[in-house]
């Protein structure tokens, strides 16, 4: 009944929390609540959408577009919704957010995506278990709620990692590797915010839409409030990571400066001594102590006195 290549699933909702598969090609006159989920990267998805007379061309293009930012708009007489969810697949980066596109009109829900989104999969599992959404409005609210809850898990992980870096830095264990990891956290926060901020704005518009039932609108409103708090937490974690990175840079620069200062002191001490040894090493007549059997010790004593005098002079000027 379903082609795993382009048609992920086609379900007819029974209005009681359950759903049954159906053949989407045979649903032209069907006015029940239907949910059809496609892989937008497959040519068959485009062919199916363009062959449907009840789906405007502008809707087909909107559902098949590869690059999306979260938004809500009226398109083709229905509600077009672009959403993003964190990527929780194994070995994936959560900030590589997965896009899902939905178009809702007259009981028909058409959604498209490429990669698996756990929040959407949970909705399908709930429908098969008879505990899923009964209407398109409830379906959309459940999807939004699931997406935001998973974002919260990712933001909490970022906050915990930043706090862990802070504790390590206070313990004096800041190093170059830690600096790179803090930088990676900052980049992750920036990438997440790039999609979470417009998603918050889209949800704010969504829960005010007249096509969303009051109870579902309340769920979306609560999800919007949570998303706003997550954005604030994300901004705070990013600023904290920035301060930590600057602190690590400051500590590293201070260490480098201390070492360079020590080398400068050593160079300033031995520069006159090197000049003297070079001067007494020339092969010309008239050098003092040239014929004196104790000349080496006289010269060594002069170097010791000169070096000690230089150090005392530096100490007096508080250079050391």
mmCIF file of C-alpha atoms in Angstrom:
data_model
loop_
_atom_site.group_PDB
_atom_site.id
_atom_site.type_symbol
_atom_site.label_atom_id
_atom_site.label_comp_id
_atom_site.label_asym_id
_atom_site.label_seq_id
_atom_site.Cartn_x
_atom_site.Cartn_y
_atom_site.Cartn_z
ATOM 1 C CA UNK A 1 0.000 0.000 0.000
ATOM 2 C CA UNK A 2 2.899 2.362 0.622
ATOM 3 C CA UNK A 3 6.085 2.824 -1.346
ATOM 4 C CA UNK A 4 9.008 3.179 1.089
ATOM 5 C CA UNK A 5 10.856 5.242 -1.493
ATOM 6 C CA UNK A 6 8.602 8.287 -1.874
ATOM 7 C CA UNK A 7 5.368 7.649 0.034
ATOM 8 C CA UNK A 8 6.246 7.293 3.704
ATOM 9 C CA UNK A 9 2.667 6.648 4.764
ATOM 10 C CA UNK A 10 -0.943 7.549 4.004
ATOM 11 C CA UNK A 11 -3.349 7.400 6.949
ATOM 12 C CA UNK A 12 -7.072 8.077 7.311
ATOM 13 C CA UNK A 13 -7.843 9.357 10.818
ATOM 14 C CA UNK A 14 -10.966 7.878 12.410
ATOM 15 C CA UNK A 15 -11.592 10.900 14.666
ATOM 16 C CA UNK A 16 -11.120 8.802 17.812
ATOM 17 C CA UNK A 17 -7.309 8.754 18.041
ATOM 18 C CA UNK A 18 -6.752 5.939 15.572
ATOM 19 C CA UNK A 19 -5.905 5.707 11.896
ATOM 20 C CA UNK A 20 -5.852 3.199 9.073
ATOM 21 C CA UNK A 21 -3.718 3.101 5.908
ATOM 22 C CA UNK A 22 -5.351 3.981 2.632
ATOM 23 C CA UNK A 23 -4.412 4.300 -1.021
ATOM 24 C CA UNK A 24 -3.915 8.027 -1.711
ATOM 25 C CA UNK A 25 -4.463 7.686 -5.460
ATOM 26 C CA UNK A 26 -8.066 6.619 -4.757
ATOM 27 C CA UNK A 27 -8.969 9.522 -2.461
ATOM 28 C CA UNK A 28 -10.032 12.230 -4.914
ATOM 29 C CA UNK A 29 -13.590 12.461 -3.535
ATOM 30 C CA UNK A 30 -12.779 11.568 0.034
ATOM 31 C CA UNK A 31 -13.619 14.257 2.600
ATOM 32 C CA UNK A 32 -12.421 12.417 5.708
ATOM 33 C CA UNK A 33 -9.343 13.497 7.621
ATOM 34 C CA UNK A 34 -6.327 12.179 5.732
ATOM 35 C CA UNK A 35 -2.629 12.494 6.363
ATOM 36 C CA UNK A 36 -0.212 11.834 3.497
ATOM 37 C CA UNK A 37 3.514 11.985 4.173
ATOM 38 C CA UNK A 38 6.014 12.164 1.286
ATOM 39 C CA UNK A 39 9.756 12.232 0.732
ATOM 40 C CA UNK A 40 10.247 15.511 -1.134
ATOM 41 C CA UNK A 41 13.565 14.371 -2.647
ATOM 42 C CA UNK A 42 11.931 11.667 -4.775
ATOM 43 C CA UNK A 43 10.664 12.553 -8.275
ATOM 44 C CA UNK A 44 7.587 10.413 -7.639
ATOM 45 C CA UNK A 45 6.492 12.858 -4.922
ATOM 46 C CA UNK A 46 6.533 15.740 -7.384
ATOM 47 C CA UNK A 47 4.655 13.652 -9.967
ATOM 48 C CA UNK A 48 1.971 12.720 -7.431
ATOM 49 C CA UNK A 49 1.497 16.294 -6.211
ATOM 50 C CA UNK A 50 1.319 17.750 -9.715
ATOM 51 C CA UNK A 51 -1.176 15.089 -10.776
ATOM 52 C CA UNK A 52 -3.612 16.063 -8.009
ATOM 53 C CA UNK A 53 -6.142 18.602 -9.248
ATOM 54 C CA UNK A 54 -7.074 19.612 -5.689
ATOM 55 C CA UNK A 55 -3.487 20.675 -4.853
ATOM 56 C CA UNK A 56 -2.472 24.059 -6.360
ATOM 57 C CA UNK A 57 0.894 24.266 -8.087
ATOM 58 C CA UNK A 58 2.124 26.852 -5.579
ATOM 59 C CA UNK A 59 1.469 24.348 -2.795
ATOM 60 C CA UNK A 60 3.377 21.631 -4.614
ATOM 61 C CA UNK A 61 6.381 23.921 -5.003
ATOM 62 C CA UNK A 62 6.196 24.938 -1.347
ATOM 63 C CA UNK A 63 6.101 21.310 -0.178
ATOM 64 C CA UNK A 64 9.024 20.326 -2.406
ATOM 65 C CA UNK A 65 11.385 23.208 -1.720
ATOM 66 C CA UNK A 66 14.674 21.901 -0.254
ATOM 67 C CA UNK A 67 15.677 24.922 1.879
ATOM 68 C CA UNK A 68 13.153 26.193 4.388
ATOM 69 C CA UNK A 69 12.970 28.471 7.401
ATOM 70 C CA UNK A 70 10.132 28.085 9.902
ATOM 71 C CA UNK A 71 7.067 30.078 8.894
ATOM 72 C CA UNK A 72 3.273 29.953 8.759
ATOM 73 C CA UNK A 73 1.267 31.361 5.846
ATOM 74 C CA UNK A 74 -1.928 30.975 3.847
ATOM 75 C CA UNK A 75 -1.159 29.233 0.561
ATOM 76 C CA UNK A 76 -3.585 27.720 -1.923
ATOM 77 C CA UNK A 77 -6.564 28.147 0.374
ATOM 78 C CA UNK A 78 -4.901 26.165 3.159
ATOM 79 C CA UNK A 79 -2.422 26.561 5.982
ATOM 80 C CA UNK A 80 1.232 26.082 5.028
ATOM 81 C CA UNK A 81 3.539 25.383 7.961
ATOM 82 C CA UNK A 82 7.314 25.026 7.903
ATOM 83 C CA UNK A 83 8.813 23.635 11.119
ATOM 84 C CA UNK A 84 12.232 22.452 12.257
ATOM 85 C CA UNK A 85 13.192 19.828 14.813
ATOM 86 C CA UNK A 86 16.516 18.899 16.368
ATOM 87 C CA UNK A 87 18.326 15.962 14.815
ATOM 88 C CA UNK A 88 18.513 13.182 17.418
ATOM 89 C CA UNK A 89 19.677 10.447 15.053
ATOM 90 C CA UNK A 90 22.753 8.469 16.155
ATOM 91 C CA UNK A 91 26.066 10.203 15.314
ATOM 92 C CA UNK A 92 24.171 13.300 14.137
ATOM 93 C CA UNK A 93 24.553 16.879 15.298
ATOM 94 C CA UNK A 94 21.396 18.189 17.008
ATOM 95 C CA UNK A 95 21.897 21.627 15.467
ATOM 96 C CA UNK A 96 21.575 20.044 11.999
ATOM 97 C CA UNK A 97 17.831 20.556 12.311
ATOM 98 C CA UNK A 98 15.376 18.514 10.279
ATOM 99 C CA UNK A 99 12.709 20.345 8.292
ATOM 100 C CA UNK A 100 9.098 19.219 7.968
ATOM 101 C CA UNK A 101 6.544 20.938 5.719
ATOM 102 C CA UNK A 102 2.786 20.658 6.179
ATOM 103 C CA UNK A 103 -0.171 21.897 4.160
ATOM 104 C CA UNK A 104 -3.579 21.606 5.805
ATOM 105 C CA UNK A 105 -6.938 22.209 4.083
ATOM 106 C CA UNK A 106 -10.402 20.706 4.518
ATOM 107 C CA UNK A 107 -9.291 17.671 6.491
ATOM 108 C CA UNK A 108 -6.357 16.960 4.167
ATOM 109 C CA UNK A 109 -2.848 17.044 5.644
ATOM 110 C CA UNK A 110 0.102 16.664 3.289
ATOM 111 C CA UNK A 111 3.555 16.690 4.835
ATOM 112 C CA UNK A 112 7.010 16.253 3.336
ATOM 113 C CA UNK A 113 10.481 15.678 4.689
ATOM 114 C CA UNK A 114 13.701 13.804 3.919
ATOM 115 C CA UNK A 115 15.172 12.593 7.192
ATOM 116 C CA UNK A 116 13.318 10.892 10.025
ATOM 117 C CA UNK A 117 11.892 13.153 12.707
ATOM 118 C CA UNK A 118 11.186 11.420 16.002
ATOM 119 C CA UNK A 119 8.330 13.715 16.997
ATOM 120 C CA UNK A 120 6.499 12.859 13.777
ATOM 121 C CA UNK A 121 7.243 9.161 14.156
ATOM 122 C CA UNK A 122 5.765 9.222 17.664
ATOM 123 C CA UNK A 123 2.539 10.715 16.294
ATOM 124 C CA UNK A 124 2.266 7.913 13.757
ATOM 125 C CA UNK A 125 2.902 5.298 16.451
ATOM 126 C CA UNK A 126 0.232 6.891 18.642
ATOM 127 C CA UNK A 127 -2.254 6.762 15.763
ATOM 128 C CA UNK A 128 -1.555 3.085 15.201
ATOM 129 C CA UNK A 129 -2.093 2.509 18.924
ATOM 130 C CA UNK A 130 -5.414 4.406 18.868
ATOM 131 C CA UNK A 131 -4.073 7.207 21.070
ATOM 132 C CA UNK A 132 -3.172 9.800 18.452
ATOM 133 C CA UNK A 133 -4.709 13.051 17.235
ATOM 134 C CA UNK A 134 -8.287 13.091 16.027
ATOM 135 C CA UNK A 135 -8.165 16.212 13.841
ATOM 136 C CA UNK A 136 -5.596 18.074 11.711
ATOM 137 C CA UNK A 137 -5.555 20.824 14.337
ATOM 138 C CA UNK A 138 -4.724 18.337 17.070
ATOM 139 C CA UNK A 139 -2.129 16.680 14.833
ATOM 140 C CA UNK A 140 -0.354 19.990 14.290
ATOM 141 C CA UNK A 141 -0.482 20.844 17.997
ATOM 142 C CA UNK A 142 0.956 17.444 18.925
ATOM 143 C CA UNK A 143 3.775 17.819 16.416
ATOM 144 C CA UNK A 144 4.660 21.303 17.680
ATOM 145 C CA UNK A 145 4.610 20.144 21.289
ATOM 146 C CA UNK A 146 6.901 17.202 20.545
ATOM 147 C CA UNK A 147 9.367 19.321 18.584
ATOM 148 C CA UNK A 148 9.730 21.857 21.394
ATOM 149 C CA UNK A 149 10.146 19.200 24.083
ATOM 150 C CA UNK A 150 13.050 17.674 22.181
ATOM 151 C CA UNK A 151 14.634 21.093 21.756
ATOM 152 C CA UNK A 152 14.509 21.463 25.527
ATOM 153 C CA UNK A 153 16.586 18.305 25.974
ATOM 154 C CA UNK A 154 19.272 19.642 23.624
ATOM 155 C CA UNK A 155 19.400 23.085 25.280
ATOM 156 C CA UNK A 156 19.749 21.461 28.706
ATOM 157 C CA UNK A 157 22.708 19.449 27.407
ATOM 158 C CA UNK A 158 24.365 22.639 26.150
ATOM 159 C CA UNK A 159 23.807 24.343 29.510
ATOM 160 C CA UNK A 160 25.273 21.343 31.355
ATOM 161 C CA UNK A 161 28.336 21.298 29.109
ATOM 162 C CA UNK A 162 28.929 25.021 29.585
ATOM 163 C CA UNK A 163 28.612 24.608 33.360
ATOM 164 C CA UNK A 164 31.075 21.702 33.234
ATOM 165 C CA UNK A 165 33.587 23.820 31.300
ATOM 166 C CA UNK A 166 33.162 26.589 33.864
ATOM 167 C CA UNK A 167 33.972 24.207 36.719
ATOM 168 C CA UNK A 168 37.037 22.893 34.899
ATOM 169 C CA UNK A 169 38.244 26.416 34.220
ATOM 170 C CA UNK A 170 37.871 27.344 37.871
ATOM 171 C CA UNK A 171 39.940 24.264 38.684
ATOM 172 C CA UNK A 172 42.727 25.564 36.432
ATOM 173 C CA UNK A 173 42.341 22.939 33.709
ATOM 174 C CA UNK A 174 41.719 25.280 30.780
ATOM 175 C CA UNK A 175 43.690 24.312 27.664
ATOM 176 C CA UNK A 176 43.669 24.624 23.910
ATOM 177 C CA UNK A 177 41.436 21.567 23.439
ATOM 178 C CA UNK A 178 38.894 23.010 25.865
ATOM 179 C CA UNK A 179 38.939 26.281 23.962
ATOM 180 C CA UNK A 180 38.014 24.436 20.756
ATOM 181 C CA UNK A 181 35.197 22.594 22.507
ATOM 182 C CA UNK A 182 33.782 25.819 23.931
ATOM 183 C CA UNK A 183 33.980 27.328 20.449
ATOM 184 C CA UNK A 184 32.078 24.340 19.068
ATOM 185 C CA UNK A 185 29.370 24.869 21.694
ATOM 186 C CA UNK A 186 29.058 28.519 20.699
ATOM 187 C CA UNK A 187 28.676 27.569 17.046
ATOM 188 C CA UNK A 188 26.044 24.982 17.983
ATOM 189 C CA UNK A 189 24.082 27.582 19.930
ATOM 190 C CA UNK A 190 24.266 30.060 17.045
ATOM 191 C CA UNK A 191 23.032 27.453 14.556
ATOM 192 C CA UNK A 192 20.160 26.389 16.794
ATOM 193 C CA UNK A 193 19.073 29.976 17.326
ATOM 194 C CA UNK A 194 19.067 30.564 13.584
ATOM 195 C CA UNK A 195 16.021 28.285 13.280
ATOM 196 C CA UNK A 196 14.503 28.477 16.762
ATOM 197 C CA UNK A 197 13.910 32.234 16.656
ATOM 198 C CA UNK A 198 11.826 32.194 13.424
ATOM 199 C CA UNK A 199 10.061 29.050 14.666
ATOM 200 C CA UNK A 200 8.962 30.963 17.764
ATOM 201 C CA UNK A 201 7.549 33.707 15.528
ATOM 202 C CA UNK A 202 5.809 31.128 13.340
ATOM 203 C CA UNK A 203 4.203 29.447 16.351
ATOM 204 C CA UNK A 204 3.045 32.804 17.684
ATOM 205 C CA UNK A 205 1.196 33.312 14.412
ATOM 206 C CA UNK A 206 -0.070 29.741 14.398
ATOM 207 C CA UNK A 207 -1.842 29.733 17.756
ATOM 208 C CA UNK A 208 -3.762 32.832 16.677
ATOM 209 C CA UNK A 209 -5.085 31.182 13.500
ATOM 210 C CA UNK A 210 -8.850 30.655 13.401
ATOM 211 C CA UNK A 211 -8.429 27.176 11.899
ATOM 212 C CA UNK A 212 -6.738 25.958 15.083
ATOM 213 C CA UNK A 213 -9.182 24.820 17.741
ATOM 214 C CA UNK A 214 -9.044 26.560 21.125
ATOM 215 C CA UNK A 215 -7.664 23.563 23.022
ATOM 216 C CA UNK A 216 -5.005 22.932 20.404
ATOM 217 C CA UNK A 217 -4.197 26.646 20.269
ATOM 218 C CA UNK A 218 -3.532 26.540 24.005
ATOM 219 C CA UNK A 219 -1.071 23.664 23.532
ATOM 220 C CA UNK A 220 0.712 25.611 20.803
ATOM 221 C CA UNK A 221 0.720 28.731 22.995
ATOM 222 C CA UNK A 222 2.354 26.782 25.833
ATOM 223 C CA UNK A 223 4.904 25.380 23.385
ATOM 224 C CA UNK A 224 5.627 28.923 22.172
ATOM 225 C CA UNK A 225 6.233 30.080 25.737
ATOM 226 C CA UNK A 226 8.589 27.156 26.339
ATOM 227 C CA UNK A 227 10.402 27.920 23.101
ATOM 228 C CA UNK A 228 10.824 31.553 24.170
ATOM 229 C CA UNK A 229 12.327 30.388 27.469
ATOM 230 C CA UNK A 230 14.611 27.991 25.602
ATOM 231 C CA UNK A 231 15.827 30.838 23.415
ATOM 232 C CA UNK A 232 16.614 32.885 26.510
ATOM 233 C CA UNK A 233 18.451 29.927 28.052
ATOM 234 C CA UNK A 234 20.312 29.386 24.783
ATOM 235 C CA UNK A 235 21.376 33.036 24.650
ATOM 236 C CA UNK A 236 22.540 32.866 28.262
ATOM 237 C CA UNK A 237 24.525 29.679 27.585
ATOM 238 C CA UNK A 238 26.096 31.235 24.490
ATOM 239 C CA UNK A 239 27.104 34.376 26.395
ATOM 240 C CA UNK A 240 28.475 32.226 29.219
ATOM 241 C CA UNK A 241 30.485 30.190 26.707
ATOM 242 C CA UNK A 242 31.793 33.423 25.164
ATOM 243 C CA UNK A 243 32.972 34.655 28.567
ATOM 244 C CA UNK A 244 34.595 31.296 29.306
ATOM 245 C CA UNK A 245 36.399 31.325 25.974
ATOM 246 C CA UNK A 246 37.628 34.862 26.578
ATOM 247 C CA UNK A 247 38.787 33.822 30.046
ATOM 248 C CA UNK A 248 40.692 30.873 28.617
ATOM 249 C CA UNK A 249 42.273 33.136 25.985
ATOM 250 C CA UNK A 250 43.204 35.626 28.711
ATOM 251 C CA UNK A 251 44.815 32.909 30.835
ATOM 252 C CA UNK A 252 46.714 31.541 27.842
ATOM 253 C CA UNK A 253 47.895 35.015 26.831
ATOM 254 C CA UNK A 254 48.971 35.724 30.405
ATOM 255 C CA UNK A 255 51.014 32.511 30.444
ATOM 256 C CA UNK A 256 52.609 33.396 27.112
ATOM 257 C CA UNK A 257 53.388 36.911 28.323
ATOM 258 C CA UNK A 258 54.986 35.559 31.498
ATOM 259 C CA UNK A 259 57.211 33.265 29.471
ATOM 260 C CA UNK A 260 58.134 36.001 27.033
ATOM 261 C CA UNK A 261 58.922 38.326 29.936
ATOM 262 C CA UNK A 262 61.171 35.697 31.504
ATOM 263 C CA UNK A 263 62.983 35.242 28.208
ATOM 264 C CA UNK A 264 63.381 39.021 27.920
ATOM 265 C CA UNK A 265 64.912 39.188 31.418
ATOM 266 C CA UNK A 266 67.339 36.386 30.593
ATOM 267 C CA UNK A 267 68.253 38.043 27.298
ATOM 268 C CA UNK A 268 68.782 41.419 28.956
ATOM 269 C CA UNK A 269 71.009 39.800 31.599
ATOM 270 C CA UNK A 270 73.208 37.847 29.235
ATOM 271 C CA UNK A 271 73.410 40.394 26.430
ATOM 272 C CA UNK A 272 76.173 42.481 28.136
ATOM 273 C CA UNK A 273 77.946 39.300 29.216
ATOM 274 C CA UNK A 274 77.876 38.037 25.635
ATOM 275 C CA UNK A 275 79.281 41.354 24.476
ATOM 276 C CA UNK A 276 82.168 41.090 26.952
ATOM 277 C CA UNK A 277 83.002 37.496 26.030
ATOM 278 C CA UNK A 278 82.930 38.433 22.363
ATOM 279 C CA UNK A 279 85.145 41.453 22.977
ATOM 280 C CA UNK A 280 87.733 39.457 24.926
ATOM 281 C CA UNK A 281 87.681 36.743 22.303
ATOM 282 C CA UNK A 282 89.213 38.833 19.522
ATOM 283 C CA UNK A 283 92.797 37.979 18.574
ATOM 284 C CA UNK A 284 94.527 41.342 18.974
ATOM 285 C CA UNK A 285 97.233 42.548 21.303
ATOM 286 C CA UNK A 286 96.684 44.769 24.313
ATOM 287 C CA UNK A 287 93.914 42.724 25.937
ATOM 288 C CA UNK A 288 94.094 42.831 29.777
ATOM 289 C CA UNK A 289 95.150 39.724 31.652
ATOM 290 C CA UNK A 290 96.426 38.174 28.417
ATOM 291 C CA UNK A 291 99.705 37.139 30.054
ATOM 292 C CA UNK A 292 98.301 36.808 33.589
ATOM 293 C CA UNK A 293 97.931 33.141 34.665
ATOM 294 C CA UNK A 294 94.876 34.158 36.728
ATOM 295 C CA UNK A 295 93.350 36.204 33.914
ATOM 296 C CA UNK A 296 90.497 33.705 33.312
ATOM 297 C CA UNK A 297 89.391 33.961 36.938
ATOM 298 C CA UNK A 298 89.652 37.752 36.888
ATOM 299 C CA UNK A 299 87.476 37.809 33.764
ATOM 300 C CA UNK A 300 84.987 35.313 35.245
ATOM 301 C CA UNK A 301 84.694 37.425 38.383
ATOM 302 C CA UNK A 302 84.040 40.496 36.253
ATOM 303 C CA UNK A 303 81.213 38.665 34.458
ATOM 304 C CA UNK A 304 79.683 37.591 37.776
ATOM 305 C CA UNK A 305 79.833 41.130 39.117
ATOM 306 C CA UNK A 306 78.399 42.560 35.914
ATOM 307 C CA UNK A 307 75.534 40.038 35.809
ATOM 308 C CA UNK A 308 74.746 40.583 39.487
ATOM 309 C CA UNK A 309 74.747 44.326 38.975
ATOM 310 C CA UNK A 310 72.314 44.029 36.058
ATOM 311 C CA UNK A 311 69.944 41.862 38.105
ATOM 312 C CA UNK A 312 70.083 44.258 41.068
ATOM 313 C CA UNK A 313 69.391 47.161 38.742
ATOM 314 C CA UNK A 314 66.340 45.340 37.298
ATOM 315 C CA UNK A 315 65.083 44.513 40.762
ATOM 316 C CA UNK A 316 65.459 48.132 41.846
ATOM 317 C CA UNK A 317 63.388 49.239 38.838
ATOM 318 C CA UNK A 318 60.865 46.463 39.665
ATOM 319 C CA UNK A 319 61.357 44.691 36.406
ATOM 320 C CA UNK A 320 61.828 41.393 38.236
#
